[in-house]
mmCIF file of C-alpha atoms and ligand atoms in Angstrom:
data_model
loop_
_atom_site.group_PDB
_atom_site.id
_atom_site.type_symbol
_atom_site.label_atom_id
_atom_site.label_comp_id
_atom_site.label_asym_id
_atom_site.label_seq_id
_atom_site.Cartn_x
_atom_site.Cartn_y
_atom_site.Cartn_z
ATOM 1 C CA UNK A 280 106.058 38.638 -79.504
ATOM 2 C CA UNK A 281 105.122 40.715 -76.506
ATOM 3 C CA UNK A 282 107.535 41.180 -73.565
ATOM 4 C CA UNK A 283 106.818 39.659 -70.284
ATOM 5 C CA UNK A 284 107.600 41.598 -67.230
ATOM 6 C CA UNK A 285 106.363 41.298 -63.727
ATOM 7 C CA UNK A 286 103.243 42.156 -62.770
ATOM 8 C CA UNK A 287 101.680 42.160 -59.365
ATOM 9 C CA UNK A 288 98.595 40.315 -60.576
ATOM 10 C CA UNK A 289 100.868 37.444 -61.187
ATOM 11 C CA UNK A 290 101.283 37.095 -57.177
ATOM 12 C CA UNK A 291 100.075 34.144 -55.636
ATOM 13 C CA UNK A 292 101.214 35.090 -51.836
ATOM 14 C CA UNK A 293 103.171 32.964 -50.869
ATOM 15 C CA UNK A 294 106.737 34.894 -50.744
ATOM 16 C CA UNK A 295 109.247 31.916 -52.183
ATOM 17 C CA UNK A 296 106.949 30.989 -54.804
ATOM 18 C CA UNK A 297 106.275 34.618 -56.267
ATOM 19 C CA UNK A 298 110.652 35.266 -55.835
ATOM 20 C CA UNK A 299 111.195 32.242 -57.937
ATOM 21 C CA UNK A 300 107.970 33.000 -60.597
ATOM 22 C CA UNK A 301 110.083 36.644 -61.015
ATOM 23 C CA UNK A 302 113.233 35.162 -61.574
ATOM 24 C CA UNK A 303 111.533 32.577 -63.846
ATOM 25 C CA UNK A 304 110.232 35.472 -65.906
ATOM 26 C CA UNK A 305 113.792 36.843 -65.793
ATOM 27 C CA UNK A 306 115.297 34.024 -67.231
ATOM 28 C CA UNK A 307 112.875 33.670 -69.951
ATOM 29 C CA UNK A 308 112.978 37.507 -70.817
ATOM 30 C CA UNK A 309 116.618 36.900 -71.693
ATOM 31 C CA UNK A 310 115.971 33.600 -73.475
ATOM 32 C CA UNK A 311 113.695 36.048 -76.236
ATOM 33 C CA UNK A 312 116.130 38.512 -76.037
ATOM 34 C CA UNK A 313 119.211 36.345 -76.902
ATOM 35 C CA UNK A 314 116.897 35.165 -79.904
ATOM 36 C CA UNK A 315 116.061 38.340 -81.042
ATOM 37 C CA UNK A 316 119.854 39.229 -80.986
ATOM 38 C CA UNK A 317 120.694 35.948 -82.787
ATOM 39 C CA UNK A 318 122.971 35.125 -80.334
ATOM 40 C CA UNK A 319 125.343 32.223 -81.010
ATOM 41 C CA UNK A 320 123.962 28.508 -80.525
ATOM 42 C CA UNK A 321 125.830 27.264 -77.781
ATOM 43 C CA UNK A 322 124.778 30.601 -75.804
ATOM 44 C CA UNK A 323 121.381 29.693 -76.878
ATOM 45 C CA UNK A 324 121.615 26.894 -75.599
ATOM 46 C CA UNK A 325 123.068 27.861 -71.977
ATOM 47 C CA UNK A 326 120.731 29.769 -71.581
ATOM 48 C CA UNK A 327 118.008 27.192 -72.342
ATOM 49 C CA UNK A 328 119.443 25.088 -69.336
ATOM 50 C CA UNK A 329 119.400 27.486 -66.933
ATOM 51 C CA UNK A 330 115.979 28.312 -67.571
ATOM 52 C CA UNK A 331 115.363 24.509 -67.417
ATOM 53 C CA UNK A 332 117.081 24.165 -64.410
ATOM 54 C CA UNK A 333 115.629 26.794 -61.806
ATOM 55 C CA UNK A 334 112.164 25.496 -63.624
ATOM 56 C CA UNK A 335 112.863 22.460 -62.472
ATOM 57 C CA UNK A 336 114.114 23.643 -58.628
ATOM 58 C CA UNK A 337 111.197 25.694 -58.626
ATOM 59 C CA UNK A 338 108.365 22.899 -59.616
ATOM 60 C CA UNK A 339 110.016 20.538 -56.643
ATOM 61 C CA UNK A 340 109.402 23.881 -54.492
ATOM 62 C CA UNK A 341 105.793 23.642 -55.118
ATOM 63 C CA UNK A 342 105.536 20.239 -55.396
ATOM 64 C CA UNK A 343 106.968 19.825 -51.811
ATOM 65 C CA UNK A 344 104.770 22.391 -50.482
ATOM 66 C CA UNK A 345 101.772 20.373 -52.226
ATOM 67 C CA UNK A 346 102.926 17.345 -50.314
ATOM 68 C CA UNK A 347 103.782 18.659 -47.281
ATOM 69 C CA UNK A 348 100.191 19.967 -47.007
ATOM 70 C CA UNK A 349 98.193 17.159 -48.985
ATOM 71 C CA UNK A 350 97.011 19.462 -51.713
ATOM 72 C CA UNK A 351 94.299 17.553 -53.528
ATOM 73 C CA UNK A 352 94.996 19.276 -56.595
ATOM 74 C CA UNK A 353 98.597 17.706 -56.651
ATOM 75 C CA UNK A 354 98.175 14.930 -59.167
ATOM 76 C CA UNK A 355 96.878 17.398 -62.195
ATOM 77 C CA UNK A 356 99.593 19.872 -60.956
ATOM 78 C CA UNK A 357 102.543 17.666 -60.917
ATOM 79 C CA UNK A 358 101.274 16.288 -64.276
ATOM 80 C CA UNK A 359 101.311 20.062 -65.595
ATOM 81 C CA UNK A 360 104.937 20.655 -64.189
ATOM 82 C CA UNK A 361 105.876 17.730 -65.795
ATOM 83 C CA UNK A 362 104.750 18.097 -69.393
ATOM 84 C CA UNK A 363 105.848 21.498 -69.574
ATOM 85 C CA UNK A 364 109.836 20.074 -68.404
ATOM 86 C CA UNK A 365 109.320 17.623 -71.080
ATOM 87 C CA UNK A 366 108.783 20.689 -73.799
ATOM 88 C CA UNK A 367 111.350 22.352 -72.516
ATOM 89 C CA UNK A 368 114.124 18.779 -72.530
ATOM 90 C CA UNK A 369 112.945 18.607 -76.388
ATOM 91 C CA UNK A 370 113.466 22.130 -76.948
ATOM 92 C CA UNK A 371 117.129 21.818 -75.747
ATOM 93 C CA UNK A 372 117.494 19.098 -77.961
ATOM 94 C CA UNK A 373 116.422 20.769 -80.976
ATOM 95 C CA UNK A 374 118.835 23.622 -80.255
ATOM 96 C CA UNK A 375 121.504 20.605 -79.309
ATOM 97 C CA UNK A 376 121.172 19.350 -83.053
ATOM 98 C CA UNK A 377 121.686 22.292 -84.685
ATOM 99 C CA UNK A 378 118.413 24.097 -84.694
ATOM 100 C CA UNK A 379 117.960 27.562 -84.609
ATOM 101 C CA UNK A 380 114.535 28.621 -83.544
ATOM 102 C CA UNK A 381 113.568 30.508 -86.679
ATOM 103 C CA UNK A 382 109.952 32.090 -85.185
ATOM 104 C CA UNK A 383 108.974 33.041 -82.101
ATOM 105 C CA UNK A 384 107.059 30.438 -82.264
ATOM 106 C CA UNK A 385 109.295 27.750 -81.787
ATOM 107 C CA UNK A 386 109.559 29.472 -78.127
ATOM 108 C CA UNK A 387 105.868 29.396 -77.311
ATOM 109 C CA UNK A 388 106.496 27.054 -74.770
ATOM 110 C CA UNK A 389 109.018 29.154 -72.712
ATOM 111 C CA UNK A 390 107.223 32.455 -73.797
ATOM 112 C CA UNK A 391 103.834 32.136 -72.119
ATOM 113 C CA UNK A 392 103.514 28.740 -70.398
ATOM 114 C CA UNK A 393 105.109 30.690 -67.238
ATOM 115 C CA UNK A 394 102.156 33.091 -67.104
ATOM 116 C CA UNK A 395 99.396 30.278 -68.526
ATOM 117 C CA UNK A 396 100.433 27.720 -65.622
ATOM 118 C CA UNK A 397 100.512 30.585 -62.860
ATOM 119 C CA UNK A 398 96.935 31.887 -63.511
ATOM 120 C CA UNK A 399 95.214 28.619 -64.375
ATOM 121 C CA UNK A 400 97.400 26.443 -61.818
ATOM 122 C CA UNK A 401 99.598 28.248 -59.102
ATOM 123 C CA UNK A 402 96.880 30.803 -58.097
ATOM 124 C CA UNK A 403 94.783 27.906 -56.966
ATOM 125 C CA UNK A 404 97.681 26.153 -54.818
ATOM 126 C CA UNK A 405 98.797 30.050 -53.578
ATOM 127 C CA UNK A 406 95.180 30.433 -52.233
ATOM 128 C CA UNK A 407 95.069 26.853 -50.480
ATOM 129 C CA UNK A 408 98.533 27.384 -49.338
ATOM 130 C CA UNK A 409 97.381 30.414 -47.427
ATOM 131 C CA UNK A 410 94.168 28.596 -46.168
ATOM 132 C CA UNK A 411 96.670 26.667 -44.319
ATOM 133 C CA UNK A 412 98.573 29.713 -42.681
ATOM 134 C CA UNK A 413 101.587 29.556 -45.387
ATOM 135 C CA UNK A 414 102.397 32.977 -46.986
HETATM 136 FE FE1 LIG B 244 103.158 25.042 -60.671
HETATM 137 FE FE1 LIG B 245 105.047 28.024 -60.426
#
């Protein structure tokens, strides 16, 4: 498993987006952490929400921005966000029924979707977003 941490590359320019992608990093750092450490299942677990939580709050950022400025790439993006919540919803209900992720890969969705979906989506709406004067 490698370590994610912050990388300036992973910038798309427009200031609230890249805060939230950071803190969405954050939050998924400690999520491998906690698993490495074996923490307990309900912690597990709490710390699952709150990573699905601010990932949802921070897909209806975007997805406002896309509508506020008619992104034409909004109907693949939206579709993107929301597979990747759905992952995440069965994910919490694995760990809800008693599953403890045995291999990292159990986590593959919350280890490099965050990175994935920045470079192959949220570079492209950072660019048009700053076509349009928004940084
Ligand atoms: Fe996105
Ligand atoms: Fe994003």
């Amino acid at each position: 498993m490698s370590v994610i941490s912050w990388n300036d590359d992973y910038n798309v320019n427009v200031e609230i987006i890249d805060t939230q992608h950071r803190k969405l990093l954050e939050l998924v750092r400690n999520l491998h952490s906690a698993v490495e450490a074996r923490i307990d299942k309900e912690s597990l677990k709490h710390l699952l929400v709150e990573l699905v939580e601010f990932t949802d709050t921070h897909f209806a950022t975007e997805e406002q921005y896309m509508k506020e400025y008619e992104f034409p790439g909004y109907d693949a993006h939206c579709k993107e966000h929301k597979m990747l919540l759905g992952h995440m919803h069965d994910l919490v209900e694995r760990v809800s029924s008693g599953k403890y992720p045995t291999f990292y890969s159990d986590y593959d969705v919350s280890n490099d979707w965050a990175l994935v979906h920045i470079a192959q989506f949220d570079k492209g709406l950072g660019q048009f977003l700053n076509s349009k004067g928004v940084y």
